Short mmCIF file of C-alpha atoms and ligand atoms in Angstrom, two decimals:
data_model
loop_
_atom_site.label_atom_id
_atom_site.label_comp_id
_atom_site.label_asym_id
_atom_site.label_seq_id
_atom_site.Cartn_x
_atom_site.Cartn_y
_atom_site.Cartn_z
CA UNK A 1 0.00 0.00 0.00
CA UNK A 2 3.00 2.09 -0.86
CA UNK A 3 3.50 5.58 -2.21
CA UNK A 4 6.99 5.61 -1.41
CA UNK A 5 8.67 6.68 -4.70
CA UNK A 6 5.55 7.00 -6.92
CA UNK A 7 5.47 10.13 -9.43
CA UNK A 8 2.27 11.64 -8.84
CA UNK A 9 0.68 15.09 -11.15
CA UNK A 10 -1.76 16.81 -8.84
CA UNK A 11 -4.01 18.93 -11.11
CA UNK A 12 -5.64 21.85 -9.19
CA UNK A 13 -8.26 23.61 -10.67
CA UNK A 14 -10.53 27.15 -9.20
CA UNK A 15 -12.46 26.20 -6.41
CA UNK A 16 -11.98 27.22 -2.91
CA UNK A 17 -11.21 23.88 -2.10
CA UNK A 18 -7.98 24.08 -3.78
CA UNK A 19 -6.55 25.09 -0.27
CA UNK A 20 -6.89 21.15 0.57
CA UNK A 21 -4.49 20.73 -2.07
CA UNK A 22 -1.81 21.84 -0.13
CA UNK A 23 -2.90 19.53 3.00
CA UNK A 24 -3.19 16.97 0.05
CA UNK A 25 0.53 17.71 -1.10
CA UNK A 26 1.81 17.33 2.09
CA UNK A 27 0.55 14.39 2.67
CA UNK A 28 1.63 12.91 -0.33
CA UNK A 29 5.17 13.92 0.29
CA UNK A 30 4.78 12.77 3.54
CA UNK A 31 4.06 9.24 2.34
CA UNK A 32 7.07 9.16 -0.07
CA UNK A 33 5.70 10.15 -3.39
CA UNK A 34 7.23 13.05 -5.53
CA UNK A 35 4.29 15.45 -6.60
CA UNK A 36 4.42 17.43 -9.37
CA UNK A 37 1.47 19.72 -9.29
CA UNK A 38 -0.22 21.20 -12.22
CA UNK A 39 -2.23 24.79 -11.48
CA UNK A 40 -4.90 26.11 -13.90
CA UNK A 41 -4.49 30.00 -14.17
CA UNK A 42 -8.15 30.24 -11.36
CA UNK A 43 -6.41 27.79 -9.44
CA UNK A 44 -4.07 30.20 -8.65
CA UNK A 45 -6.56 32.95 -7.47
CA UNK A 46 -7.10 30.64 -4.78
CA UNK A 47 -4.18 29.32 -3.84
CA UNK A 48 -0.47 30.38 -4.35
CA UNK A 49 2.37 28.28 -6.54
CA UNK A 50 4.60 29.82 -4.12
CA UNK A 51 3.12 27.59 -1.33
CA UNK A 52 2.67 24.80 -3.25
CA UNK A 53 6.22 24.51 -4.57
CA UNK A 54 7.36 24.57 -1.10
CA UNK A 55 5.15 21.88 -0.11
CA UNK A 56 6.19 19.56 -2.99
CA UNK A 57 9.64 20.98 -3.66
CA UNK A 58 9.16 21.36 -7.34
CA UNK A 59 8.34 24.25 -9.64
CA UNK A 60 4.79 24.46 -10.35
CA UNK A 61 3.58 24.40 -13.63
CA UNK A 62 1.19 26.43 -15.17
CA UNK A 63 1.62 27.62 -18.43
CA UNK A 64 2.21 25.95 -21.36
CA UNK A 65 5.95 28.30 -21.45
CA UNK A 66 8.03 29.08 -18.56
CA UNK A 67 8.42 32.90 -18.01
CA UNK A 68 12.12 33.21 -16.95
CA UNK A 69 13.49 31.34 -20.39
CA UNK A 70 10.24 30.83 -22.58
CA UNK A 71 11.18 26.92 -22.76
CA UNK A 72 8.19 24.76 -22.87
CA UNK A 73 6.58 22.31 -20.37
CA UNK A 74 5.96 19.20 -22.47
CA UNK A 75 2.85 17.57 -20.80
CA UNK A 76 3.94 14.78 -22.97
CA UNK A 77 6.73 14.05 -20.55
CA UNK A 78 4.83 14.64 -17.47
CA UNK A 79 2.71 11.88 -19.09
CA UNK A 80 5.24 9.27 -19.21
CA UNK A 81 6.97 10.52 -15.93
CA UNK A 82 3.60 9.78 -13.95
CA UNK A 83 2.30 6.84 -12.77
CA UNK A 84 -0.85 8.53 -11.65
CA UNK A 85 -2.63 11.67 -11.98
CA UNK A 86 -5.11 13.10 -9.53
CA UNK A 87 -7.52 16.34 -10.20
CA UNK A 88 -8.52 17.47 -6.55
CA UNK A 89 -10.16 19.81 -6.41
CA UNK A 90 -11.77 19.22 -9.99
CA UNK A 91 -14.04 22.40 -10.74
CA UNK A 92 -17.24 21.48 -13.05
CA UNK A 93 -15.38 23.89 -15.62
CA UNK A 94 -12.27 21.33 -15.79
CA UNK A 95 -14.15 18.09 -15.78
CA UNK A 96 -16.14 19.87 -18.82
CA UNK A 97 -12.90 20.46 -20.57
CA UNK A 98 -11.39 17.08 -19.33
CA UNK A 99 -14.59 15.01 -20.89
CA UNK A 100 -14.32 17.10 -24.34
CA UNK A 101 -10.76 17.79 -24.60
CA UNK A 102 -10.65 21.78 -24.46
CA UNK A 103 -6.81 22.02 -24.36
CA UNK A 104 -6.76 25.25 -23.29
CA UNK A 105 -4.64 25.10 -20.59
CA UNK A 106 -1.40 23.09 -18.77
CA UNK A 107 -3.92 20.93 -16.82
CA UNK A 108 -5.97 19.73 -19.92
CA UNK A 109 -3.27 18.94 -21.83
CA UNK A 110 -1.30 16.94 -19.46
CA UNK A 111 -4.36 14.78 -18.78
CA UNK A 112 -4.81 14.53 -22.60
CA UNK A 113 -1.04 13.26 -22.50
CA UNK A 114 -1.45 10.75 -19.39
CA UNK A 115 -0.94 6.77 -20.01
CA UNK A 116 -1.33 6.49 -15.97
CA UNK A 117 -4.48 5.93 -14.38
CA UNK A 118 -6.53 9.61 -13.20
CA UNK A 119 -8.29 10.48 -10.42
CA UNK A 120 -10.97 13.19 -10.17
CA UNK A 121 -11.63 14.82 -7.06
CA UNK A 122 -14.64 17.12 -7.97
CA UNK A 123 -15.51 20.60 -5.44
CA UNK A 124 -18.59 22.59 -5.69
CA UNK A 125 -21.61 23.96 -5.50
CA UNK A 126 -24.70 21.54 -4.54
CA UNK A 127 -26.72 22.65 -7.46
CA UNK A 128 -23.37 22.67 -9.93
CA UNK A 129 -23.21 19.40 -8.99
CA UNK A 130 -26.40 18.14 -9.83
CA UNK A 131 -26.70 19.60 -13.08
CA UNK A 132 -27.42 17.48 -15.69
CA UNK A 133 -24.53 18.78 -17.59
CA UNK A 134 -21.89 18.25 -14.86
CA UNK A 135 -23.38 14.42 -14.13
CA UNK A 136 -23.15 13.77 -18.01
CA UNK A 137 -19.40 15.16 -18.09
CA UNK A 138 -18.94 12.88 -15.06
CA UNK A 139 -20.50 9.94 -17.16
CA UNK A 140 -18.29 10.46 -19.76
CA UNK A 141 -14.99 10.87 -17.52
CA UNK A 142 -16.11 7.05 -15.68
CA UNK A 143 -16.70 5.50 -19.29
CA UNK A 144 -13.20 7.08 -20.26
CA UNK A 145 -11.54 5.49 -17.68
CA UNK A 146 -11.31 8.20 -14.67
CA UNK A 147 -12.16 7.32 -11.86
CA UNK A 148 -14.75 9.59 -9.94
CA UNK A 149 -13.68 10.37 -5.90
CA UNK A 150 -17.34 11.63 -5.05
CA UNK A 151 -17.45 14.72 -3.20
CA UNK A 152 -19.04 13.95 0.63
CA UNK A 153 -22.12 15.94 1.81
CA UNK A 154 -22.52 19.19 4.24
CA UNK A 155 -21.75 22.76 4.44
CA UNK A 156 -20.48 24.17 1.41
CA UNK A 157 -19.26 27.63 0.21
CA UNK A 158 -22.24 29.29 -0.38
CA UNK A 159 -23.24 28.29 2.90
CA UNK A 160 -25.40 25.65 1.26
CA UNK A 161 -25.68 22.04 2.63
CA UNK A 162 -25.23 19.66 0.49
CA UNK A 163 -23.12 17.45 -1.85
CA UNK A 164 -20.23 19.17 -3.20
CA UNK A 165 -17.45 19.49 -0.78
CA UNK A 166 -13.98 17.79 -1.82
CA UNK A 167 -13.16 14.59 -0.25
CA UNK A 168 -10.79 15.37 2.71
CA UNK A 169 -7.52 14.95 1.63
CA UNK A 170 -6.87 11.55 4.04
CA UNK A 171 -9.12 9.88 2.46
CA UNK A 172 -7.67 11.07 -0.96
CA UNK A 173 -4.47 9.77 -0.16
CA UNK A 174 -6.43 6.18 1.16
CA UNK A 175 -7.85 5.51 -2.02
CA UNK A 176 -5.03 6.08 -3.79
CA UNK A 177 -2.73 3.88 -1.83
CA UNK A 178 -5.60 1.81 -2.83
CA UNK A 179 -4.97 1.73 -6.71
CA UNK A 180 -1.22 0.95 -6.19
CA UNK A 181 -2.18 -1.91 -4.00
CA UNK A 182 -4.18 -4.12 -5.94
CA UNK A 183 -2.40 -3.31 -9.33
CA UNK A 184 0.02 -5.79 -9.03
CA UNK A 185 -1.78 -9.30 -8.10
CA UNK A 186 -2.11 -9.90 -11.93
CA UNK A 187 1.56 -8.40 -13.10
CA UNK A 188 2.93 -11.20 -15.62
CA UNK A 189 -0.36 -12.48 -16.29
CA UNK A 190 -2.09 -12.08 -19.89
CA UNK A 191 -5.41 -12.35 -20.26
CA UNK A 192 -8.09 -12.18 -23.09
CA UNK A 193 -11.23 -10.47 -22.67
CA UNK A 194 -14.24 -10.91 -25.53
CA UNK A 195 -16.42 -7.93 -25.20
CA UNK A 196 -19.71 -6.62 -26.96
CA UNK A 197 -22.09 -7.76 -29.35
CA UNK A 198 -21.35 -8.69 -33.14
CA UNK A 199 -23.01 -7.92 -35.82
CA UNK A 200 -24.18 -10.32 -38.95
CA UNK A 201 -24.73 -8.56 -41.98
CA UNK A 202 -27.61 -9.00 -43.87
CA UNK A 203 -26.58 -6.39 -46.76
CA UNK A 204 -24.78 -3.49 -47.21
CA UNK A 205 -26.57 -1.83 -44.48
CA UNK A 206 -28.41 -3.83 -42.77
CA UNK A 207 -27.10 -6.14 -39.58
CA UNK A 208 -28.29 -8.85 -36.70
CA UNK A 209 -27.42 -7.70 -33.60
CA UNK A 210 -28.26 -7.99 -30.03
CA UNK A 211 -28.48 -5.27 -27.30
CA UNK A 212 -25.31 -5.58 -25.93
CA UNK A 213 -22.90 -2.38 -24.88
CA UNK A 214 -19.60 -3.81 -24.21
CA UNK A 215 -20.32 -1.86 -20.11
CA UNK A 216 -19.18 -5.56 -18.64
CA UNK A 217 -16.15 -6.60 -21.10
CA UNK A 218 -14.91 -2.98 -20.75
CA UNK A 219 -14.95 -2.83 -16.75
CA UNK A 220 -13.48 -6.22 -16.68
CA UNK A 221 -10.71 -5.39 -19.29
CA UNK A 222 -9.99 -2.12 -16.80
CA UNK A 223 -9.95 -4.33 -13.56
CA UNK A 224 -7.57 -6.52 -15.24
CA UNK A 225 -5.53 -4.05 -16.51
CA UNK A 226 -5.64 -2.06 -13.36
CA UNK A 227 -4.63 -5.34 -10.76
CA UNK A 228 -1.12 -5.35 -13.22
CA UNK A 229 -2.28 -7.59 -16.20
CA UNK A 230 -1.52 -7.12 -19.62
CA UNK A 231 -4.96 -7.46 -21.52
CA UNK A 232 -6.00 -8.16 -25.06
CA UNK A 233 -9.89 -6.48 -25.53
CA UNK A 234 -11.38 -7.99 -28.67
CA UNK A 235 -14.56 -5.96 -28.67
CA UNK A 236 -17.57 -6.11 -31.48
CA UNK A 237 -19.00 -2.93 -32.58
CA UNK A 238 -19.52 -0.02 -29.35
CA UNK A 239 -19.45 3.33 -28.39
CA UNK A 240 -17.38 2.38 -25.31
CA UNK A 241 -13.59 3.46 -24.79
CA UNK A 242 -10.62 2.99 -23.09
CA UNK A 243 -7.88 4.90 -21.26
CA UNK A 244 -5.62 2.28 -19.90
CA UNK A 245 -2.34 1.89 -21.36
CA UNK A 246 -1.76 -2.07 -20.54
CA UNK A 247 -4.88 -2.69 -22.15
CA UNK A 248 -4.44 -3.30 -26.07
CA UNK A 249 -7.82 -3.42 -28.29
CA UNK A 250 -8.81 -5.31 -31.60
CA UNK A 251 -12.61 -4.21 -32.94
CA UNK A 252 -13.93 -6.56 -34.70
CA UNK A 253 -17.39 -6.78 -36.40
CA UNK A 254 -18.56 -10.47 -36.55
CA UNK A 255 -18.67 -13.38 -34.84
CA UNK A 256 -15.99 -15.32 -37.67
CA UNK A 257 -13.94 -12.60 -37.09
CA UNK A 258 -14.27 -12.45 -32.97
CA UNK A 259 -14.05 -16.09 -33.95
CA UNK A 260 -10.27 -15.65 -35.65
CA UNK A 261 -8.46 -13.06 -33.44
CA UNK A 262 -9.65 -14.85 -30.27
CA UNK A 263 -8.42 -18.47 -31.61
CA UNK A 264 -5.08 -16.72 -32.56
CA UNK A 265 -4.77 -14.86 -29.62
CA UNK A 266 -5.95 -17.84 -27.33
CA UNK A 267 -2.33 -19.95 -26.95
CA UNK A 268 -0.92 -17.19 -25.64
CA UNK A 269 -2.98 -16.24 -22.86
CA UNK A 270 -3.17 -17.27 -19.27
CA UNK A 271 -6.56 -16.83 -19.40
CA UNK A 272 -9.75 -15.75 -21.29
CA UNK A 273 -12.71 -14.04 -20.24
CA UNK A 274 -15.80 -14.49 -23.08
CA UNK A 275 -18.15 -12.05 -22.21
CA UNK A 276 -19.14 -10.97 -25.54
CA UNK A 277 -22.57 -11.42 -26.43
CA UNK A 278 -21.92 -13.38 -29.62
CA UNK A 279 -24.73 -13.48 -32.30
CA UNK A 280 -25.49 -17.53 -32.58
CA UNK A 281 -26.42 -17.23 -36.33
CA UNK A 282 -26.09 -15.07 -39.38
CA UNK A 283 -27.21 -14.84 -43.01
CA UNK A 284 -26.02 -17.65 -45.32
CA UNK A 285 -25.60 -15.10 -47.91
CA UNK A 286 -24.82 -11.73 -47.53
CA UNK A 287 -26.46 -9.48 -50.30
CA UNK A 288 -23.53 -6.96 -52.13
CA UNK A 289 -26.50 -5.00 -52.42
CA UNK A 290 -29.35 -3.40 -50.11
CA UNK A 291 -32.02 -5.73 -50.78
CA UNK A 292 -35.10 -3.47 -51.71
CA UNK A 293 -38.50 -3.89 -50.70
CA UNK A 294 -40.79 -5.38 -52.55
CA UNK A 295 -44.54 -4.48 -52.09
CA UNK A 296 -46.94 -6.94 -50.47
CA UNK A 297 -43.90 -9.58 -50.77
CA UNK A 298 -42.20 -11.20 -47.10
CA UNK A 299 -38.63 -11.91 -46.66
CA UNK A 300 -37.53 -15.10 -45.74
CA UNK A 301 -33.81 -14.82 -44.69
CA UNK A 302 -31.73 -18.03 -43.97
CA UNK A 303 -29.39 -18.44 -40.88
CA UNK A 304 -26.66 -20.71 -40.67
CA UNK A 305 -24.69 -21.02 -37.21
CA UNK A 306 -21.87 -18.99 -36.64
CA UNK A 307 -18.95 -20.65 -34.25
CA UNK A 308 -19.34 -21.15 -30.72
CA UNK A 309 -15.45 -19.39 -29.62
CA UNK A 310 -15.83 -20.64 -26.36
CA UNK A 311 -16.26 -23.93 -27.55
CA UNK A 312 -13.70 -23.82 -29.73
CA UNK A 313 -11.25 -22.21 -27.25
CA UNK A 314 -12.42 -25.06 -24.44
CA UNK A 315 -11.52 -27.88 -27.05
CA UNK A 316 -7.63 -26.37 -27.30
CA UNK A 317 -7.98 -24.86 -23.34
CA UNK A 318 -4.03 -25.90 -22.08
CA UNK A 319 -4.03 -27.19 -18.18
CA UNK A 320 -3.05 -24.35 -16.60
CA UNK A 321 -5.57 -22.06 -18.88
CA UNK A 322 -8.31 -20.89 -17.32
CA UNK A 323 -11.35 -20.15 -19.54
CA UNK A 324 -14.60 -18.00 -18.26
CA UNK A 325 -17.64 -17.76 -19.66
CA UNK A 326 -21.03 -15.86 -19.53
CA UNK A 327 -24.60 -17.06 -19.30
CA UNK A 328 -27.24 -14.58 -20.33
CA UNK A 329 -30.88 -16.97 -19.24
CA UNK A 330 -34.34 -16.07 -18.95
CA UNK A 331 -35.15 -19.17 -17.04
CA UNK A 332 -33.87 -22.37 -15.50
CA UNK A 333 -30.87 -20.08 -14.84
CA UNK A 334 -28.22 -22.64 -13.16
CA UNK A 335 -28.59 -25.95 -14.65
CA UNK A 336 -28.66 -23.94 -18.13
CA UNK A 337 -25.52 -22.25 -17.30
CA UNK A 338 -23.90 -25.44 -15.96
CA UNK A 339 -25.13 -27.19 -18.93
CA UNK A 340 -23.02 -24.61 -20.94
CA UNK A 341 -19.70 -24.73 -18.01
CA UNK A 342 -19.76 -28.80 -19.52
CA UNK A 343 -20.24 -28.53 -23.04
CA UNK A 344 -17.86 -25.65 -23.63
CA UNK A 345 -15.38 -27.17 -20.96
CA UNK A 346 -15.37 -23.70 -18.95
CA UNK A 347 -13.19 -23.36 -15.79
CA UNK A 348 -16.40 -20.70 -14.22
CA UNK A 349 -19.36 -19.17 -16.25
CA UNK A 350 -20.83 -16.24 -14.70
CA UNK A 351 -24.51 -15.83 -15.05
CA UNK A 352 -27.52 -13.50 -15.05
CA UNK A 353 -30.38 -13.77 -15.26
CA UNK A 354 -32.81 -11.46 -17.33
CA UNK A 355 -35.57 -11.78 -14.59
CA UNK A 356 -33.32 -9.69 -12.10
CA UNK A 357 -34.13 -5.84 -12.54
CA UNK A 358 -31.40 -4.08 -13.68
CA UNK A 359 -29.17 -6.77 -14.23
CA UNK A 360 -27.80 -7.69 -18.41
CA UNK A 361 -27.62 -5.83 -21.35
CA UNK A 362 -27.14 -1.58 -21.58
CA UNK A 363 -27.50 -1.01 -17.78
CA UNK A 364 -24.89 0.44 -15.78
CA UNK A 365 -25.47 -2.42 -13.16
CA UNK A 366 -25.36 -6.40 -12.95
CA UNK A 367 -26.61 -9.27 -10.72
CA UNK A 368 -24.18 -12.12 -10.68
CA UNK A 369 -23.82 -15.71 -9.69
CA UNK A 370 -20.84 -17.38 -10.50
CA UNK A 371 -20.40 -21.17 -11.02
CA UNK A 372 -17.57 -23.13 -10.91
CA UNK A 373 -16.59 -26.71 -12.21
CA UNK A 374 -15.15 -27.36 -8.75
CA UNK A 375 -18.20 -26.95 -7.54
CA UNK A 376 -18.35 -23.56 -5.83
CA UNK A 377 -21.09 -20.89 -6.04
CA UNK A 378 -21.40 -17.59 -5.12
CA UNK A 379 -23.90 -14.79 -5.70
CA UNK A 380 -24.12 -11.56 -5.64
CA UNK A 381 -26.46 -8.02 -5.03
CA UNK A 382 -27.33 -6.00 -7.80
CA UNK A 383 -24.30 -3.30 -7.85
CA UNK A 384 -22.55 -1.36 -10.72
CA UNK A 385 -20.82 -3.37 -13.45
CA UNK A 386 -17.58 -1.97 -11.93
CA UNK A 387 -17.90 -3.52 -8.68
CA UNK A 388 -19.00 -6.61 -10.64
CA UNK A 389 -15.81 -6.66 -12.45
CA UNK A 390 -13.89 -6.51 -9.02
CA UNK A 391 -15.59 -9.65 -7.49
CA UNK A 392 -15.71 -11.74 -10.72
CA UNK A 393 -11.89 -10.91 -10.71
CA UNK A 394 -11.51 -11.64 -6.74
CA UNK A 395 -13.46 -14.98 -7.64
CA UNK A 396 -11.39 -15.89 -10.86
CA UNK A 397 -7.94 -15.27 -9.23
CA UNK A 398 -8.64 -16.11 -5.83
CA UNK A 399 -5.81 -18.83 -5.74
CA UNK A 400 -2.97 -17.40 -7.23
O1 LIG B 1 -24.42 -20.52 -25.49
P1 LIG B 1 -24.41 -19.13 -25.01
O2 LIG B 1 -24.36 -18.12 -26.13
O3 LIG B 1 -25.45 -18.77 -24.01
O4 LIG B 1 -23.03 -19.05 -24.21
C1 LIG B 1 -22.58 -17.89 -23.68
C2 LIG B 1 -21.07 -17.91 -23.52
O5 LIG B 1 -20.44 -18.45 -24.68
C3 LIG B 1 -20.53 -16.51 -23.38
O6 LIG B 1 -19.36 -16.58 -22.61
C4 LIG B 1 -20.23 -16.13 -24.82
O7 LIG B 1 -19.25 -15.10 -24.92
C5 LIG B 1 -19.75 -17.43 -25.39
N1 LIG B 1 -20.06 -17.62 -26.81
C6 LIG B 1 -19.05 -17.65 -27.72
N2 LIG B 1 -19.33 -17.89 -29.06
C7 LIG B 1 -20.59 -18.07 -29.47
C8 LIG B 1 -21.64 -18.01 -28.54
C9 LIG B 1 -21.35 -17.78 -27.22
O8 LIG B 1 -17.89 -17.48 -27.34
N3 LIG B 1 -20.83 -18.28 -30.76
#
């Protein structure tokens, strides 16, 4: 739970929390890490660089040129150099430019340049908070990658109650002791993730798909990648993306070509994770051109199967592989799902059920059992498809 010797970019934005930030910096330095902090120009009218350099023992940056010699600060390197970044306090302003890239100052650009996870601490007003606008920049921040420190609840600024106050700065520095603890369980390990639906096409423009977003395949890749693991993503068709660096990402369209990059891939993995919602058939013939409709006629299309990769990855599965799958049921839940655990020769399968509320495809949350062919069994509440990805990766790796 060390931060002895970790390089950490502390981005402070314009809020009157920013005076935390140097309670924050100390403590960080205090702990062992090197801080190089990173001051938006209204950051500074609330707290000084002089004070912060003193507490970190570095320059702080601020513009994109340093006055005295007019050489440049190349957020590139401060990229590389960190191995984590953390925006505290985050005004709604900079998460706004954050989640649509508005490089128009030091702090923006050096997040735009970061391969190391980031951290947003956000500070202000209850009603700022709230605003549909701030909670979609938010939105877009968690599906990029970032994660969100939520701001605690009571007095505020304004004099308001409410949420919006920064996270105190101990409990900052907790959860990100946090990140640097569990990132290294899976170092060495490489492990395949299938994520996503696919799509069949019927013609030019025209597809069979399936509801699918990629939400669980994604926060399982990020897990993964975050515990120290070096993870191949082979994704079908989504709006989802990535930040993590250690996680590398083939799209793919359909299920013959999920199919080939996952058979290829396969032999070199320690393990694979097949949570891709795979279409089972698709056209027999694909039309080179968009069928057009014919008046009063039907349209009778023919299906042929389309492989079953887990099968097909069970059937060349090495010892020491371990192979996961996923069981989307409507009823009859476990025996179909062990059913599937046999015939695909799956180490676990993971299942839902599409009777539980809020649990499957699109939603931001999941409702999980997980089987295994020793035996074991172990369910859980309905809770975000984050948390999911933690205990599925708890439960997969619990040995090693
Ligand atoms: O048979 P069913 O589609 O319910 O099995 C679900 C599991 O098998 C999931 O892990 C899914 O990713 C995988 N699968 C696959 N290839 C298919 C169909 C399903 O890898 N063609």
């Amino acid at each position: 739970m060390s931060l002895q010797g970790k390089h950490i970019v502390l981005g402070i934005s314009g809020s009157i929390a920013a005076y935390k930030s140097a309670m924050l910096t100390r403590l960080l330095i205090r702990k062992g890490a090197e801080v190089q902090i990173v001051i938006t120009p209204a950051g500074k009218q609330f707290i000084t660089p002089v004070t912060l350099s003193a507490l970190s023992g570095k320059p702080v940056i601020s513009e994109f040129f340093a006055s005295g010699d007019g050489s440049w600060h190349s957020h590139v390197e401060l990229g590389l150099w960190a191995d984590m970044m953390v925006v505290a306090p985050a005004t709604a302003s900079t998460l706004g430019k954050m989640a649509h890239g508005i490089a128009d100052n030091m702090l923006i650009t050096t997040y735009l340049s970061m391969k190391a996870p980031v951290f947003v601490a956000p500070a202000m007003d209850l009603d700022m908070f709230r605003h549909v606008t701030t909670q979609r920049n938010l939105e877009i921040l968690q599906r990029d990658g970032v994660q969100i420190i939520d701001p605690t609840e009571g007095e505020l600024a304004s004099h308001l109650e409410g949420k919006g106050r920064m996270e105190e700065p101990e409990k900052i520095v907790a959860i990100l002791e946090e990140c640097f603890a569990t990132k290294k369980e899976l170092a060495g390990k490489k492990i395949l993730i299938t994520a996503g639906p696919t799509y069949e096409r019927i013609d030019p423009v025209r597809f069979i798909g399936n509801f699918s977003s990629g939400k669980m395949g994604f926060a399982l890749a990020e897990e993964c990648a975050q515990r120290g693991a070096e993870v191949l993503l082979i994704t079908g068709p989504t709006a989802m993306s990535l930040s993590h660096s250690a996680i590398r990402r083939i799209d793919v369209e359909s299920a013959d070509e999920m199919h080939d990059a996952a058979l290829k891939a396969f032999p070199e993995m320690d393990a694979a994770i097949l949570s891709a919602a795979v279409a089972d058939y698709r056209p027999v013939q694909r039309a080179e051109r968009k069928i057009k409709r014919k008046e009063g006629e039907g349209l009778t299309l023919t299906l042929t199967p389309n492989p079953d990769i887990a099968a097909a990855l069970g059937s060349i599965k090495r010892e020491e592989q371990l192979l996961v799958g996923f069981a989307l049921e409507t009823d009859n839940e476990e025996s179909n799902a062990l059913g599937k655990m046999e015939k695909k020769q799956l180490d676990h399968i993971v299942v839902n059920s599409l009777r539980d509320e809020g649990a499957g495809f699109g939603h931001d949350t999941n409702k999980i059992t997980i089987l295994s062919r020793s035996g074991g069994k172990r369910a859980f509440e309905l809770q975000t498809k984050k948390a999911t990805a933690k205990d599925i990766i708890d439960t997969l790796f619990a040995s090693t």
